[in-house]
Tab-separated table of C-alpha atoms and ligand atoms in Angstrom:
chain	number	residue	atom	x	y	z
R	28	MET	CA	-142.612	137.334	211.469
R	29	LYS	CA	-142.975	134.450	209.059
R	30	GLU	CA	-142.050	136.679	206.163
R	31	GLU	CA	-139.050	137.933	208.097
R	32	ALA	CA	-137.933	134.388	208.867
R	33	ALA	CA	-138.422	133.373	205.266
R	34	SER	CA	-136.415	136.308	204.053
R	35	ARG	CA	-133.683	135.587	206.638
R	36	ASN	CA	-133.607	131.989	205.410
R	37	GLY	CA	-133.575	133.197	201.848
R	38	LYS	CA	-130.673	135.483	202.646
R	39	ARG	CA	-128.794	132.732	204.437
R	40	LYS	CA	-129.357	130.375	201.542
R	41	ARG	CA	-128.060	132.880	199.022
R	42	GLN	CA	-124.933	133.324	201.092
R	43	ARG	CA	-124.390	129.631	201.634
R	44	ASN	CA	-124.949	128.306	198.146
R	45	PRO	CA	-121.828	129.575	196.453
R	46	LYS	CA	-119.730	128.105	199.263
R	47	THR	CA	-121.282	124.645	199.258
R	48	PRO	CA	-118.920	123.046	196.735
R	49	LYS	CA	-115.889	124.135	198.769
R	50	GLU	CA	-117.133	122.149	201.719
R	51	GLU	CA	-117.577	118.915	199.766
R	52	PRO	CA	-114.781	116.365	199.447
R	53	ASN	CA	-113.030	116.708	196.162
R	54	GLU	CA	-110.926	114.656	193.803
R	55	THR	CA	-110.569	115.944	190.294
R	56	PRO	CA	-108.281	114.931	187.508
R	57	LYS	CA	-105.699	117.520	186.499
R	58	ASN	CA	-107.516	118.600	183.357
R	59	GLN	CA	-110.588	119.368	185.463
R	60	ASN	CA	-108.387	121.358	187.785
R	61	ASN	CA	-107.567	123.547	184.841
R	62	ASP	CA	-111.282	123.963	184.262
R	63	LYS	CA	-111.639	124.805	187.928
R	64	LYS	CA	-108.845	127.329	187.691
R	65	ARG	CA	-110.453	128.798	184.594
R	66	GLN	CA	-113.757	129.003	186.509
R	67	ARG	CA	-111.992	130.633	189.458
R	68	ASP	CA	-110.251	133.115	187.180
R	69	THR	CA	-113.539	133.993	185.521
R	70	LYS	CA	-115.141	134.410	188.924
R	71	THR	CA	-112.346	136.691	190.083
R	72	GLN	CA	-112.703	138.779	186.972
R	73	LYS	CA	-116.443	138.997	187.484
R	74	SER	CA	-116.214	139.865	191.174
R	75	ASN	CA	-113.689	142.552	190.332
R	76	GLN	CA	-116.066	143.953	187.755
R	77	HIS	CA	-118.860	143.992	190.329
R	78	GLY	CA	-116.792	145.269	193.209
R	79	GLY	CA	-116.463	141.723	194.610
R	80	SER	CA	-119.795	141.790	196.436
R	81	SER	CA	-122.315	140.173	194.117
R	82	ALA	CA	-123.253	136.600	195.040
R	83	LEU	CA	-124.836	136.278	191.609
R	84	SER	CA	-121.608	137.036	189.811
R	85	LYS	CA	-119.888	134.207	191.719
R	86	ARG	CA	-122.587	131.643	191.113
R	87	PRO	CA	-121.921	129.210	188.255
R	88	THR	CA	-124.785	128.544	185.842
R	89	PRO	CA	-127.128	125.836	187.239
R	90	SER	CA	-125.943	123.041	184.961
R	91	ASN	CA	-122.265	123.868	185.631
R	92	PHE	CA	-122.987	124.015	189.317
R	93	LEU	CA	-124.657	120.574	189.353
R	94	ASP	CA	-121.939	119.057	187.172
R	95	THR	CA	-119.253	120.460	189.467
R	96	LEU	CA	-121.057	119.206	192.543
R	97	ARG	CA	-121.496	115.723	191.036
R	98	GLU	CA	-117.826	115.587	190.114
R	99	LYS	CA	-116.800	116.621	193.606
R	100	LEU	CA	-119.042	114.037	195.251
R	101	SER	CA	-118.020	111.162	192.977
R	102	GLY	CA	-114.364	112.176	193.275
R	103	GLY	CA	-114.596	112.102	197.068
R	104	ASN	CA	-116.269	108.691	197.023
R	105	PHE	CA	-113.609	107.347	194.678
R	106	ARG	CA	-110.820	108.598	196.937
R	107	ARG	CA	-112.428	106.980	199.976
R	108	LEU	CA	-113.015	103.615	198.228
R	109	ASN	CA	-109.549	103.624	196.718
R	110	GLU	CA	-108.020	104.140	200.155
R	111	LYS	CA	-110.203	101.364	201.548
R	112	LEU	CA	-108.968	98.906	198.893
R	113	TYR	CA	-105.326	99.713	199.626
R	114	THR	CA	-105.683	99.433	203.387
R	115	CYS	CA	-107.731	96.262	203.878
R	116	SER	CA	-107.350	92.612	202.962
R	117	GLY	CA	-108.899	91.138	199.823
R	118	LYS	CA	-111.418	89.260	201.964
R	119	GLU	CA	-112.537	92.474	203.684
R	120	ALA	CA	-112.771	94.220	200.298
R	121	LEU	CA	-114.922	91.377	198.950
R	122	ASP	CA	-117.289	91.577	201.966
R	123	TYR	CA	-117.417	95.359	201.652
R	124	PHE	CA	-118.470	95.338	198.002
R	125	ASN	CA	-120.819	92.380	198.511
R	126	GLU	CA	-122.707	94.461	201.046
R	127	ASP	CA	-123.195	97.261	198.544
R	128	PRO	CA	-122.163	96.453	194.948
R	129	THR	CA	-123.081	100.019	193.834
R	130	LEU	CA	-119.868	101.136	195.580
R	131	PHE	CA	-117.965	99.118	193.006
R	132	ASP	CA	-119.544	101.167	190.172
R	133	MET	CA	-118.635	104.306	192.058
R	134	TYR	CA	-115.047	103.122	192.421
R	135	HIS	CA	-114.757	102.255	188.752
R	136	THR	CA	-116.268	105.517	187.522
R	137	GLY	CA	-113.601	107.357	189.540
R	138	TYR	CA	-110.901	104.956	188.372
R	139	GLN	CA	-111.773	105.524	184.712
R	140	GLN	CA	-111.691	109.262	185.341
R	141	GLN	CA	-108.234	109.019	186.925
R	142	MET	CA	-107.028	106.964	183.982
R	143	THR	CA	-107.913	109.774	181.568
R	144	ASN	CA	-104.886	111.610	183.055
R	145	TRP	CA	-102.467	108.834	182.171
R	146	PRO	CA	-100.725	109.383	178.848
R	147	GLU	CA	-100.486	105.619	178.368
R	148	LEU	CA	-102.453	102.821	180.033
R	149	PRO	CA	-100.450	99.919	181.436
R	150	VAL	CA	-103.201	97.497	180.429
R	151	ASN	CA	-102.384	98.348	176.793
R	152	SER	CA	-98.760	97.252	177.279
R	153	ILE	CA	-100.069	93.932	178.518
R	154	ILE	CA	-102.509	93.625	175.620
R	155	ASN	CA	-99.636	94.349	173.180
R	156	TRP	CA	-97.442	91.773	174.879
R	157	LEU	CA	-100.192	89.132	174.597
R	158	SER	CA	-101.012	90.064	170.994
R	159	SER	CA	-97.420	89.437	169.984
R	160	ARG	CA	-97.574	85.862	171.282
R	161	ARG	CA	-99.494	82.664	170.585
R	162	SER	CA	-103.200	83.193	171.120
R	163	SER	CA	-103.367	79.651	172.531
R	164	LEU	CA	-101.807	80.940	175.788
R	165	VAL	CA	-104.396	80.784	178.561
R	166	VAL	CA	-104.527	83.969	180.621
R	167	ALA	CA	-105.739	84.777	184.135
R	168	ASP	CA	-106.416	88.493	184.687
R	169	PHE	CA	-106.288	89.134	188.429
R	170	GLY	CA	-108.263	92.298	189.325
R	171	CYS	CA	-109.525	92.749	185.768
R	172	GLY	CA	-111.709	95.851	186.299
R	173	ASP	CA	-113.721	96.252	183.097
R	174	ALA	CA	-112.040	93.119	181.620
R	175	ARG	CA	-110.309	95.069	178.873
R	176	ILE	CA	-107.768	92.294	178.313
R	177	ALA	CA	-110.445	89.642	177.695
R	178	LYS	CA	-112.187	92.031	175.292
R	179	SER	CA	-109.013	92.837	173.359
R	180	VAL	CA	-107.176	89.561	172.745
R	181	LYS	CA	-108.023	86.234	171.095
R	182	ASN	CA	-106.699	84.175	174.017
R	183	LYS	CA	-108.879	82.369	176.509
R	184	VAL	CA	-108.902	84.805	179.445
R	185	PHE	CA	-110.219	84.106	182.930
R	186	SER	CA	-111.082	87.498	184.402
R	187	PHE	CA	-111.374	87.942	188.163
R	188	ASP	CA	-112.568	90.859	190.229
R	189	LEU	CA	-114.371	91.518	193.488
R	190	VAL	CA	-117.672	92.192	191.716
R	191	SER	CA	-118.808	90.844	188.360
R	192	LYS	CA	-120.309	93.525	186.110
R	193	ASP	CA	-120.083	91.275	183.061
R	194	PRO	CA	-120.981	87.573	182.675
R	195	SER	CA	-117.372	86.863	181.659
R	196	VAL	CA	-115.990	88.176	184.967
R	197	ILE	CA	-115.713	85.779	187.899
R	198	ALA	CA	-116.398	87.499	191.213
R	199	CYS	CA	-113.992	86.393	193.932
R	200	ASP	CA	-111.169	87.477	196.165
R	201	MET	CA	-108.224	86.787	193.901
R	202	SER	CA	-106.234	85.124	196.655
R	203	ASN	CA	-108.640	82.249	196.161
R	204	THR	CA	-109.691	81.705	192.532
R	205	PRO	CA	-111.616	78.675	191.256
R	206	LEU	CA	-108.806	77.806	188.792
R	207	GLU	CA	-107.116	74.411	188.793
R	208	SER	CA	-103.457	74.303	189.811
R	209	SER	CA	-100.984	74.590	186.886
R	210	SER	CA	-103.753	75.477	184.446
R	211	VAL	CA	-102.799	78.866	182.936
R	212	ASP	CA	-99.874	80.223	180.926
R	213	VAL	CA	-100.024	83.910	181.848
R	214	ALA	CA	-101.085	85.567	185.118
R	215	VAL	CA	-101.652	89.319	184.947
R	216	PHE	CA	-101.826	91.888	187.747
R	217	CYS	CA	-102.426	95.269	186.204
R	218	LEU	CA	-102.605	97.937	188.945
R	219	SER	CA	-104.367	95.381	191.122
R	220	LEU	CA	-101.906	94.511	193.923
R	221	MET	CA	-104.043	96.562	196.257
R	222	GLY	CA	-104.799	94.566	199.406
R	223	THR	CA	-102.594	94.456	202.486
R	224	ASN	CA	-102.255	90.722	201.780
R	225	TYR	CA	-101.007	91.242	198.206
R	226	SER	CA	-98.472	88.419	198.598
R	227	SER	CA	-101.339	85.912	198.789
R	228	TYR	CA	-102.470	87.045	195.307
R	229	ILE	CA	-99.026	86.350	193.888
R	230	LYS	CA	-98.972	82.979	195.665
R	231	GLU	CA	-102.312	82.166	194.036
R	232	ALA	CA	-100.877	83.128	190.638
R	233	HIS	CA	-97.940	80.823	191.325
R	234	ARG	CA	-100.339	77.987	192.122
R	235	VAL	CA	-102.419	78.362	188.956
R	236	LEU	CA	-99.487	78.958	186.568
R	237	ARG	CA	-97.926	76.118	184.640
R	238	PRO	CA	-94.164	75.737	184.999
R	239	SER	CA	-92.504	78.336	182.717
R	240	GLY	CA	-95.751	80.330	182.790
R	241	TRP	CA	-95.538	84.121	182.808
R	242	LEU	CA	-96.352	86.472	185.650
R	243	LEU	CA	-96.885	90.029	184.359
R	244	ILE	CA	-97.147	92.861	186.871
R	245	ALA	CA	-97.877	96.508	186.066
R	246	GLU	CA	-97.941	98.827	189.060
R	247	VAL	CA	-98.021	102.511	189.881
R	248	LYS	CA	-94.425	103.739	189.819
R	249	SER	CA	-94.606	105.732	193.057
R	250	ARG	CA	-95.379	102.526	194.985
R	251	PHE	CA	-91.869	101.396	194.077
R	252	ASP	CA	-90.013	104.595	194.838
R	253	PRO	CA	-87.938	103.908	197.983
R	254	ASN	CA	-86.969	107.596	198.147
R	255	ASN	CA	-90.590	108.444	198.619
R	256	GLY	CA	-91.855	105.836	201.072
R	257	GLY	CA	-92.369	103.207	198.376
R	258	ALA	CA	-90.962	99.697	198.321
R	259	ASP	CA	-87.521	98.991	196.953
R	260	PRO	CA	-88.163	97.210	193.647
R	261	LYS	CA	-85.152	94.971	194.379
R	262	ASP	CA	-86.843	93.678	197.553
R	263	PHE	CA	-90.056	93.053	195.672
R	264	VAL	CA	-88.339	91.231	192.816
R	265	LYS	CA	-86.398	89.166	195.359
R	266	ALA	CA	-89.579	88.186	197.232
R	267	VAL	CA	-91.342	87.130	194.015
R	268	SER	CA	-88.219	85.235	192.913
R	269	ASP	CA	-88.013	83.486	196.306
R	270	LEU	CA	-91.574	82.269	195.776
R	271	GLY	CA	-90.420	80.370	192.689
R	272	PHE	CA	-90.087	82.759	189.766
R	273	SER	CA	-87.201	84.104	187.753
R	274	SER	CA	-87.253	87.756	186.798
R	275	SER	CA	-87.270	88.382	183.056
R	276	LEU	CA	-88.104	92.082	182.675
R	277	LYS	CA	-87.822	95.197	184.829
R	278	ASP	CA	-89.050	98.188	182.873
R	279	PHE	CA	-89.012	101.549	184.668
R	280	SER	CA	-89.078	103.652	181.503
R	281	ASN	CA	-92.667	104.827	181.815
R	282	LYS	CA	-93.326	107.905	183.964
R	283	MET	CA	-96.449	106.502	185.610
R	284	PHE	CA	-96.072	102.732	185.898
R	285	ILE	CA	-93.496	99.971	186.087
R	286	LEU	CA	-93.628	96.625	184.334
R	287	LEU	CA	-92.188	93.490	185.905
R	288	HIS	CA	-92.231	90.144	184.148
R	289	PHE	CA	-91.364	86.795	185.715
R	290	LYS	CA	-91.358	83.160	184.657
R	291	LYS	CA	-92.450	80.377	186.967
R	292	LYS	CA	-89.617	78.046	187.905
R	293	PHE	CA	-90.051	74.310	188.010
R	294	ASN	CA	-89.157	74.075	191.686
R	295	SER	CA	-90.342	76.562	194.199
R	296	ASN	CA	-88.220	77.623	197.130
R	297	LYS	CA	-89.381	76.724	200.584
R	298	LYS	CA	-87.631	79.539	202.426
R	299	LYS	CA	-89.381	82.260	204.376
R	300	ILE	CA	-90.093	85.179	202.102
R	301	GLU	CA	-89.692	88.830	203.144
R	302	TRP	CA	-92.457	90.687	201.286
R	303	PRO	CA	-91.897	94.456	201.306
R	304	GLU	CA	-94.855	96.621	202.210
R	305	LEU	CA	-96.311	98.256	199.100
R	306	LYS	CA	-97.229	101.875	199.619
R	307	ALA	CA	-100.893	102.653	199.037
R	308	CYS	CA	-101.528	104.730	195.957
R	309	LEU	CA	-103.722	107.455	197.427
R	310	TYR	CA	-105.113	110.385	195.524
R	311	LYS	CA	-104.856	113.879	196.924
R	312	ARG	CA	-107.893	115.886	197.816
R	313	ARG	CA	-107.801	118.775	195.381
L	411	LIG	N1	-106.655	95.657	185.789
L	411	LIG	C1	-107.605	96.700	185.473
L	411	LIG	C2	-108.260	97.307	186.728
L	411	LIG	C3	-107.284	97.912	187.718
L	411	LIG	S1	-108.120	98.618	189.131
L	411	LIG	C4	-106.952	97.764	184.634
L	411	LIG	O1	-105.744	97.814	184.546
L	411	LIG	O2	-107.691	98.580	184.066
L	411	LIG	C5	-107.772	97.345	190.295
L	411	LIG	C6	-108.831	96.271	190.295
L	411	LIG	O3	-108.409	95.230	191.171
L	411	LIG	C7	-110.170	96.764	190.797
L	411	LIG	O4	-111.169	96.463	189.865
L	411	LIG	C8	-110.359	96.009	192.093
L	411	LIG	O5	-111.707	95.723	192.364
L	411	LIG	C9	-109.549	94.748	191.834
L	411	LIG	N2	-109.148	94.067	193.068
L	411	LIG	C10	-108.486	94.592	194.116
L	411	LIG	N3	-108.328	93.666	195.078
L	411	LIG	C11	-108.912	92.527	194.631
L	411	LIG	C12	-109.081	91.225	195.177
L	411	LIG	N4	-108.640	90.898	196.386
L	411	LIG	N5	-109.713	90.295	194.427
L	411	LIG	C13	-110.201	90.607	193.185
L	411	LIG	N6	-110.063	91.828	192.620
L	411	LIG	C14	-109.429	92.779	193.339
């Protein structure tokens, strides 16, 4: 009986294994999709050669199988964390990562992977902009991620993120930074207007910027596509202007991201500001 049970289990296992990856959540960059397609094509060829019945012919080699499984799991975790960041407040996000900082590493591994699909990184546009100006400008990088700006320019850069993975990064919710009022020349938000309370981040930037200071925003283009559920960029620019900025650049030329530059005005307006909702940038399960 035992032998029978063992062999039944063995049989069941053999049948289940090749399916396991399909049941896991998945998020893979496009280039990996090609790999996946190539794998699928190879499998189809093999199963045709073997009359389509051999489990062995469908099974990837062990290292491929583990790599694929790891990718699928980390991709799924990234998608979940990304959605969380876009659908909660900064304070909730801070509490969430404080409870388990390893989730932050997970998020950033997935983020870096996603970025490999982008032909050009918006953070590089910001680095170029800073490099072409006086290095005496003091910069605040709101939602700095791996603090690439601080590592790439000569300026004094205050880098903020929810978790500090580097001594130079200050861990905080960026709606409430430890900076003095009117103390920085450039405030940067590069793909970081994520929380439902994003307007409070821009208000914080307004507080810490000196008059005539720069506010540089790079965001995912689809978030500002009103034909596709995104915000109307005009409404967004108006809201930021109403807070006490003047718009100095609207660049929609890149396929993936938009660049908006503003300068802080001397007097801020006191009127009620209509902030448009910014669509979450969610990644599809592939
Ligand atoms: N600016 C970087 C990272 C972009 S990813 C780059 O362009 O490469 C967005 C970052 O914003 C993440 O690291 C996320 O943790 C951070 N972030 C989101 N909401 C935040 C908040 N309320 N306070 C601080 N950082 C925040």
